[in-house]
Amino acid sequence: MFQNVLIAEDQNTINKGVERTLNELSIPNIVTTQYCDDALLKIRSAINSDIPFDLLITDLSFKADHRERQLTSGEELIKAVKTIQPNLKIIVFSVEHRIGKIKNLIDTHNVDAYVEKGREESNDLKKAIRAVLEGNRYCSYNVEQLLRNVDDISQTDQYDELLLQLLAKGLKREQIANYFQEKDFPARSLSSIEKRINKLKVLFDAHTSEQLVAIAIDRGLI
């Protein structure tokens, strides 16, 4: 079992709940903090003391208060941690459900587990800890189901994502076609733009451009 665990969570009640779950697993050394900056300092200090943490459990969202901060989110903390302790095991514990963001944390930042906050969070967290300890990646059931249904994301290219961004800004199809023509992008005619939009509607099962934009935002594409 992990011996030295750091919890980064700004809500005190949740912090205590996670700590209680770790105690049930008989983890001997548990350190908690409510700030990402403090978490990074504790990780660096533990490395310097030659007793590094072997697991970080972190939320993604940290509310601002009176204190000035350098790191304002769990994602920023993860990036910083990876530069000083690349092999540290990391479990994200969050309510964030945008699958594009979650997929980025897994694919780009190589987090080891993603646990969704909710009714089963304690049992879910225990499963994640055991899985990560055995060298496996773990995601909560709902997150796992979403990840299995994001093949459509890989089917969008950079121009599709730009098109979605322009639609989100309220541009009409004719305006988007003009923009693509000005930038000399491929498939820049009005008919090509309409075909791209229709393709994206099919991929995301959207009936209108507004619904398409809403789905793209929810999935973290824009």
Coordinates of N, CA, C and O in Angstrom, one line a residue, residues 5-141:
V5 N 1.1 9.9 1.4 CA 0.1 10.5 0.4 C -0.3 11.9 0.7 O -0.4 12.3 1.9
L6 N -0.4 12.7 -0.3 CA -0.7 14.1 -0.2 C -2.1 14.4 -0.8 O -2.4 13.9 -1.9
I7 N -3.0 15.0 -0.1 CA -4.3 15.4 -0.6 C -4.3 16.9 -0.8 O -4.1 17.7 0.1
A8 N -4.7 17.3 -2.0 CA -4.9 18.8 -2.3 C -6.3 19.0 -2.6 O -6.8 18.6 -3.7
E9 N -7.0 19.6 -1.7 CA -8.5 19.8 -1.8 C -8.8 21.0 -0.9 O -8.5 21.1 0.2
D10 N -9.5 22.0 -1.5 CA -9.8 23.3 -0.8 C -11.0 23.2 0.1 O -11.2 24.1 0.9
Q11 N -11.9 22.2 -0.1 CA -13.1 22.1 0.8 C -12.7 21.2 2.0 O -12.4 20.0 1.8
N12 N -12.8 21.8 3.2 CA -12.4 21.1 4.4 C -13.1 19.8 4.6 O -12.5 18.8 5.0
T13 N -14.5 19.8 4.4 CA -15.3 18.6 4.6 C -14.9 17.4 3.7 O -14.8 16.3 4.1
I14 N -14.6 17.8 2.4 CA -14.2 16.8 1.4 C -12.8 16.3 1.8 O -12.5 15.1 1.7
N15 N -11.9 17.2 2.2 CA -10.6 16.9 2.6 C -10.6 15.8 3.7 O -9.9 14.8 3.7
K16 N -11.5 16.0 4.7 CA -11.6 15.1 5.8 C -12.1 13.8 5.4 O -11.7 12.7 5.9
G17 N -13.1 13.8 4.4 CA -13.6 12.6 3.9 C -12.6 11.7 3.2 O -12.6 10.5 3.4
V18 N -11.8 12.4 2.4 CA -10.7 11.6 1.7 C -9.7 11.1 2.7 O -9.3 9.9 2.6
E19 N -9.4 11.9 3.6 CA -8.4 11.4 4.7 C -9.0 10.2 5.4 O -8.3 9.2 5.7
R20 N -10.3 10.2 5.7 CA -10.9 9.1 6.4 C -10.9 7.8 5.5 O -10.6 6.7 6.0
T21 N -11.1 8.0 4.2 CA -11.0 6.9 3.3 C -9.6 6.3 3.3 O -9.4 5.0 3.3
L22 N -8.6 7.1 3.3 CA -7.2 6.7 3.3 C -6.9 6.0 4.6 O -6.1 5.0 4.6
N23 N -7.4 6.5 5.7 CA -7.2 5.8 7.0 C -7.8 4.4 7.0 O -7.2 3.5 7.6
E24 N -8.9 4.2 6.3 CA -9.5 2.9 6.3 C -8.6 1.9 5.5 O -8.7 0.7 5.6
L25 N -7.7 2.4 4.7 CA -6.8 1.6 3.9 C -5.5 1.4 4.6 O -4.5 0.9 4.1
S26 N -5.4 2.0 5.9 CA -4.2 1.9 6.7 C -3.0 2.5 6.1 O -1.9 2.1 6.3
I27 N -3.2 3.7 5.4 CA -2.1 4.4 4.9 C -1.5 5.2 6.0 O -2.1 6.0 6.7
P28 N -0.2 5.0 6.3 CA 0.4 5.6 7.6 C 0.6 7.1 7.6 O 0.5 7.7 8.6
N29 N 1.0 7.7 6.4 CA 1.3 9.1 6.5 C 0.4 9.8 5.4 O 0.6 9.7 4.2
I30 N -0.5 10.7 6.0 CA -1.4 11.4 5.1 C -1.2 12.9 5.4 O -1.4 13.3 6.6
V31 N -1.0 13.7 4.4 CA -0.8 15.1 4.5 C -1.9 15.8 3.7 O -2.1 15.4 2.5
T32 N -2.5 16.9 4.2 CA -3.5 17.6 3.5 C -3.2 19.0 3.3 O -2.5 19.6 4.2
T33 N -3.7 19.6 2.2 CA -3.5 21.0 2.0 C -4.6 21.6 1.2 O -5.3 20.8 0.4
Q34 N -4.9 22.9 1.4 CA -6.1 23.5 0.6 C -5.6 24.4 -0.5 O -6.4 25.0 -1.1
Y35 N -4.3 24.4 -0.7 CA -3.8 25.3 -1.8 C -2.8 24.5 -2.7 O -2.0 23.7 -2.2
C36 N -2.9 24.8 -4.0 CA -2.0 24.1 -4.9 C -0.5 24.5 -4.7 O 0.4 23.7 -4.8
D37 N -0.3 25.8 -4.4 CA 1.1 26.3 -4.1 C 1.7 25.5 -2.9 O 2.9 25.1 -3.0
D38 N 0.9 25.4 -1.9 CA 1.4 24.6 -0.7 C 1.7 23.2 -1.1 O 2.6 22.6 -0.6
A39 N 0.8 22.6 -1.9 CA 1.0 21.2 -2.3 C 2.3 21.0 -3.0 O 3.1 20.1 -2.7
L40 N 2.6 21.9 -3.9 CA 3.9 21.9 -4.6 C 5.1 22.0 -3.7 O 6.1 21.3 -3.8
L41 N 5.0 22.9 -2.7 CA 6.0 23.1 -1.7 C 6.3 21.9 -0.9 O 7.4 21.5 -0.6
K42 N 5.2 21.2 -0.5 CA 5.3 20.0 0.3 C 5.9 18.9 -0.5 O 6.7 18.1 0.0
I43 N 5.6 18.8 -1.8 CA 6.2 17.8 -2.6 C 7.7 18.0 -2.8 O 8.5 17.1 -2.7
R44 N 8.0 19.3 -3.0 CA 9.4 19.6 -3.2 C 10.2 19.4 -1.9 O 11.3 18.8 -1.9
S45 N 9.6 19.7 -0.7 CA 10.3 19.5 0.5 C 10.4 18.0 0.8 O 11.5 17.6 1.4
A46 N 9.4 17.2 0.5 CA 9.5 15.8 0.7 C 10.6 15.2 -0.1 O 11.3 14.3 0.4
I47 N 10.8 15.7 -1.3 CA 11.9 15.2 -2.2 C 13.2 15.5 -1.6 O 14.1 14.7 -1.5
N48 N 13.4 16.8 -1.1 CA 14.6 17.2 -0.5 C 14.9 16.5 0.8 O 16.1 16.3 1.1
S49 N 13.9 16.0 1.5 CA 14.1 15.3 2.7 C 14.3 13.8 2.5 O 14.4 13.0 3.4
D50 N 14.3 13.4 1.2 CA 14.5 12.0 0.8 C 13.3 11.1 1.3 O 13.6 9.9 1.5
I51 N 12.2 11.7 1.5 CA 11.0 10.9 1.8 C 9.8 11.4 0.9 O 8.8 11.9 1.4
P52 N 10.0 11.2 -0.4 CA 9.0 11.7 -1.3 C 7.6 11.1 -1.2 O 7.5 10.0 -0.7
F53 N 6.6 11.9 -1.5 CA 5.2 11.3 -1.6 C 5.2 10.3 -2.7 O 5.9 10.4 -3.7
D54 N 4.4 9.2 -2.5 CA 4.2 8.3 -3.6 C 2.8 8.3 -4.2 O 2.6 7.6 -5.2
L55 N 2.0 9.3 -3.7 CA 0.7 9.5 -4.3 C 0.2 10.9 -4.0 O 0.2 11.3 -2.9
L56 N -0.4 11.5 -5.1 CA -1.0 12.8 -4.9 C -2.5 12.6 -5.3 O -2.8 12.1 -6.4
I57 N -3.4 13.0 -4.5 CA -4.8 13.1 -4.8 C -5.2 14.5 -4.9 O -5.1 15.2 -3.8
T58 N -5.7 15.0 -6.0 CA -6.0 16.4 -6.2 C -7.3 16.7 -6.9 O -7.7 16.0 -7.8
D59 N -8.0 17.7 -6.4 CA -9.1 18.3 -7.1 C -8.6 19.1 -8.3 O -7.4 19.3 -8.4
L60 N -9.5 19.5 -9.1 CA -9.1 20.4 -10.2 C -9.5 21.9 -10.0 O -8.7 22.8 -10.4
S61 N -10.6 22.1 -9.3 CA -11.0 23.4 -9.0 C -10.7 23.9 -7.6 O -11.0 23.2 -6.6
F62 N -10.1 25.1 -7.5 CA -9.7 25.7 -6.2 C -10.2 27.1 -6.2 O -9.8 27.9 -7.0
K63 N -11.1 27.4 -5.3 CA -11.7 28.8 -5.3 C -10.7 29.8 -4.8 O -9.9 29.5 -3.9
A64 N -10.8 31.0 -5.4 CA -9.9 32.1 -5.0 C -10.4 32.6 -3.7 O -11.6 32.6 -3.4
D65 N -9.4 33.1 -2.9 CA -9.7 33.8 -1.7 C -8.8 35.0 -1.5 O -8.3 35.5 -2.5
H66 N -8.5 35.4 -0.3 CA -7.7 36.6 0.0 C -6.2 36.3 -0.4 O -5.4 37.2 -0.5
R67 N -5.8 35.1 -0.5 CA -4.4 34.7 -0.6 C -4.0 34.8 -2.1 O -4.7 34.3 -3.0
E68 N -2.9 35.4 -2.4 CA -2.3 35.4 -3.7 C -1.8 34.0 -4.1 O -1.1 33.4 -3.3
R69 N -2.1 33.6 -5.3 CA -1.7 32.3 -5.7 C -0.9 32.3 -7.0 O -1.1 33.1 -7.9
Q70 N 0.1 31.4 -7.1 CA 0.8 31.1 -8.4 C 0.1 30.0 -9.2 O -0.1 30.1 -10.4
L71 N -0.3 29.0 -8.5 CA -1.0 27.9 -9.1 C -2.5 28.0 -8.7 O -2.8 28.0 -7.5
T72 N -3.3 28.1 -9.7 CA -4.7 28.3 -9.4 C -5.7 27.1 -9.6 O -6.9 27.2 -9.4
S73 N -5.1 26.0 -10.2 CA -6.0 24.9 -10.5 C -5.2 23.6 -10.3 O -3.9 23.6 -10.3
G74 N -5.9 22.5 -10.2 CA -5.3 21.2 -10.0 C -4.5 20.8 -11.3 O -3.5 20.2 -11.2
E75 N -5.0 21.3 -12.4 CA -4.3 21.0 -13.7 C -2.9 21.6 -13.7 O -1.9 21.0 -14.1
E76 N -2.8 22.9 -13.2 CA -1.6 23.6 -13.1 C -0.6 22.9 -12.1 O 0.6 22.8 -12.3
L77 N -1.2 22.4 -11.0 CA -0.4 21.7 -10.0 C 0.2 20.4 -10.6 O 1.3 20.1 -10.4
I78 N -0.7 19.7 -11.4 CA -0.2 18.5 -12.0 C 1.0 18.7 -13.0 O 2.0 18.0 -13.0
K79 N 0.8 19.8 -13.8 CA 1.9 20.2 -14.7 C 3.2 20.4 -13.9 O 4.3 20.0 -14.3
A80 N 3.1 21.2 -12.8 CA 4.3 21.6 -12.1 C 4.9 20.4 -11.4 O 6.1 20.2 -11.3
V81 N 4.1 19.5 -10.9 CA 4.5 18.3 -10.2 C 5.3 17.4 -11.1 O 6.4 16.9 -10.8
K82 N 4.8 17.3 -12.4 CA 5.5 16.4 -13.3 C 6.9 16.9 -13.7 O 7.7 16.1 -14.1
T83 N 7.2 18.2 -13.5 CA 8.5 18.7 -13.8 C 9.5 18.3 -12.7 O 10.7 18.3 -12.9
I84 N 9.0 18.1 -11.4 CA 10.0 17.9 -10.3 C 9.9 16.4 -9.8 O 10.9 15.9 -9.2
Q85 N 8.8 15.7 -10.1 CA 8.7 14.3 -9.7 C 7.8 13.6 -10.7 O 6.6 13.3 -10.5
P86 N 8.4 13.3 -11.9 CA 7.6 12.8 -13.0 C 6.9 11.5 -12.7 O 5.9 11.2 -13.3
N87 N 7.5 10.7 -11.8 CA 6.9 9.4 -11.5 C 5.9 9.3 -10.4 O 5.4 8.2 -10.1
L88 N 5.6 10.5 -9.9 CA 4.6 10.5 -8.8 C 3.2 10.1 -9.3 O 2.8 10.5 -10.3
K89 N 2.6 9.1 -8.6 CA 1.3 8.7 -9.0 C 0.2 9.8 -8.7 O 0.3 10.4 -7.6
I90 N -0.7 10.0 -9.6 CA -1.7 11.1 -9.4 C -3.1 10.6 -9.6 O -3.4 10.0 -10.7
I91 N -4.0 10.9 -8.7 CA -5.4 10.6 -8.8 C -6.1 11.9 -8.8 O -6.0 12.7 -7.9
V92 N -6.9 12.2 -9.9 CA -7.7 13.4 -9.9 C -9.1 13.0 -9.3 O -9.7 12.0 -9.6
F93 N -9.5 13.9 -8.3 CA -10.8 13.7 -7.6 C -11.6 14.9 -7.8 O -11.4 15.9 -7.2
S94 N -12.6 14.8 -8.7 CA -13.2 16.1 -9.1 C -14.7 15.9 -9.6 O -15.1 14.7 -9.9
V95 N -15.4 17.0 -9.7 CA -16.8 16.9 -10.3 C -16.7 17.3 -11.8 O -17.7 17.2 -12.5
E96 N -15.5 17.6 -12.3 CA -15.4 18.0 -13.7 C -15.8 16.8 -14.6 O -15.4 15.7 -14.4
H97 N -16.7 17.1 -15.5 CA -17.3 16.0 -16.4 C -17.0 16.2 -17.9 O -17.5 15.4 -18.7
R98 N -16.4 17.3 -18.2 CA -16.1 17.6 -19.7 C -15.1 16.5 -20.1 O -13.9 16.6 -19.7
I99 N -15.5 15.7 -21.0 CA -14.7 14.6 -21.4 C -13.4 15.0 -22.1 O -12.4 14.3 -22.0
G100 N -13.5 16.1 -22.9 CA -12.3 16.6 -23.6 C -11.2 16.9 -22.6 O -10.0 16.6 -22.8
K101 N -11.6 17.6 -21.5 CA -10.6 17.9 -20.4 C -10.1 16.7 -19.7 O -8.9 16.6 -19.4
I102 N -11.0 15.8 -19.4 CA -10.6 14.5 -18.7 C -9.6 13.8 -19.6 O -8.6 13.3 -19.2
K103 N -9.9 13.7 -20.9 CA -9.1 12.9 -21.8 C -7.7 13.6 -21.9 O -6.7 12.9 -22.0
N104 N -7.7 14.9 -21.9 CA -6.4 15.6 -22.0 C -5.6 15.3 -20.7 O -4.3 15.2 -20.8
L105 N -6.2 15.3 -19.6 CA -5.5 15.0 -18.3 C -4.8 13.6 -18.4 O -3.7 13.4 -17.9
I106 N -5.5 12.6 -19.0 CA -5.0 11.3 -19.1 C -4.0 11.1 -20.2 O -2.9 10.6 -19.9
D107 N -4.3 11.7 -21.4 CA -3.4 11.5 -22.5 C -2.1 12.4 -22.4 O -1.0 12.0 -22.8
T108 N -2.3 13.7 -22.0 CA -1.2 14.6 -22.0 C -0.5 14.7 -20.7 O 0.8 14.7 -20.7
H109 N -1.2 14.7 -19.6 CA -0.5 14.8 -18.3 C -0.3 13.4 -17.6 O 0.2 13.4 -16.5
N110 N -0.8 12.4 -18.2 CA -0.6 11.0 -17.8 C -1.0 10.8 -16.3 O -0.3 10.1 -15.6
V111 N -2.2 11.3 -16.0 CA -2.7 11.0 -14.6 C -3.1 9.5 -14.5 O -3.4 8.9 -15.5
D112 N -3.0 9.0 -13.4 CA -3.1 7.5 -13.2 C -4.6 7.1 -12.9 O -5.0 6.0 -13.2
A113 N -5.4 8.0 -12.4 CA -6.8 7.7 -12.2 C -7.6 9.0 -12.2 O -7.1 10.1 -11.8
Y114 N -8.9 8.8 -12.5 CA -9.8 9.9 -12.4 C -11.1 9.4 -11.7 O -11.8 8.6 -12.2
V115 N -11.3 10.0 -10.5 CA -12.4 9.6 -9.7 C -13.4 10.7 -9.6 O -13.1 11.9 -9.3
E116 N -14.7 10.4 -9.9 CA -15.7 11.4 -10.0 C -16.3 11.5 -8.6 O -16.7 10.5 -7.9
K117 N -16.4 12.8 -8.1 CA -17.1 13.0 -6.8 C -18.5 12.7 -6.9 O -19.2 13.0 -7.9
G118 N -19.0 12.0 -5.8 CA -20.5 11.6 -5.8 C -20.8 10.7 -4.7 O -20.0 10.5 -3.7
R119 N -21.9 10.0 -4.8 CA -22.4 9.1 -3.8 C -21.4 7.9 -3.5 O -21.3 7.5 -2.3
E120 N -20.8 7.4 -4.5 CA -19.9 6.2 -4.3 C -18.4 6.6 -4.3 O -17.6 5.8 -4.5
E121 N -18.2 7.9 -4.0 CA -16.8 8.4 -4.1 C -15.8 7.6 -3.2 O -14.7 7.4 -3.6
S122 N -16.2 7.2 -2.0 CA -15.3 6.6 -1.1 C -14.9 5.2 -1.6 O -13.7 4.9 -1.7
N123 N -15.8 4.4 -2.0 CA -15.5 3.1 -2.6 C -14.8 3.2 -3.9 O -13.8 2.5 -4.2
D124 N -15.2 4.2 -4.7 CA -14.5 4.5 -6.0 C -13.0 4.9 -5.8 O -12.1 4.4 -6.5
L125 N -12.8 5.7 -4.8 CA -11.4 6.1 -4.4 C -10.6 4.9 -4.0 O -9.4 4.8 -4.4
K126 N -11.2 4.1 -3.2 CA -10.4 2.9 -2.8 C -10.1 2.0 -4.0 O -8.9 1.5 -4.1
K127 N -11.0 1.8 -4.9 CA -10.7 1.0 -6.1 C -9.6 1.7 -6.9 O -8.7 1.0 -7.5
A128 N -9.6 3.0 -7.0 CA -8.6 3.7 -7.8 C -7.2 3.5 -7.2 O -6.3 3.3 -7.9
I129 N -7.2 3.7 -5.8 CA -5.9 3.5 -5.1 C -5.3 2.1 -5.3 O -4.1 2.0 -5.6
R130 N -6.2 1.1 -5.2 CA -5.7 -0.3 -5.4 C -5.2 -0.5 -6.8 O -4.2 -1.2 -7.1
A131 N -6.0 0.1 -7.8 CA -5.6 -0.1 -9.2 C -4.3 0.6 -9.5 O -3.4 0.0 -10.2
V132 N -4.1 1.8 -9.1 CA -2.9 2.5 -9.3 C -1.7 1.9 -8.6 O -0.6 1.8 -9.2
L133 N -1.9 1.3 -7.4 CA -0.9 0.6 -6.7 C -0.4 -0.6 -7.5 O 0.8 -0.9 -7.5
E134 N -1.3 -1.2 -8.3 CA -0.9 -2.4 -9.1 C -0.4 -2.0 -10.5 O -0.1 -2.8 -11.3
G135 N -0.3 -0.7 -10.7 CA 0.2 -0.2 -12.0 C -0.8 0.0 -13.1 O -0.5 0.1 -14.3
N136 N -2.1 0.0 -12.7 CA -3.2 0.1 -13.7 C -3.8 1.5 -13.6 O -3.7 2.2 -12.6
R137 N -4.4 1.9 -14.7 CA -5.1 3.1 -14.8 C -6.6 2.9 -14.4 O -7.2 1.8 -14.7
Y138 N -7.2 3.9 -13.7 CA -8.6 3.7 -13.2 C -9.4 4.9 -13.5 O -8.9 6.1 -13.3
C139 N -10.6 4.7 -13.9 CA -11.6 5.8 -14.1 C -12.9 5.4 -13.5 O -13.3 4.2 -13.6
S140 N -13.7 6.3 -12.9 CA -15.0 6.0 -12.4 C -15.9 5.5 -13.6 O -15.6 5.8 -14.7
Y141 N -16.9 4.7 -13.2 CA -17.7 4.1 -14.3 C -18.2 5.1 -15.3 O -18.1 4.8 -16.5

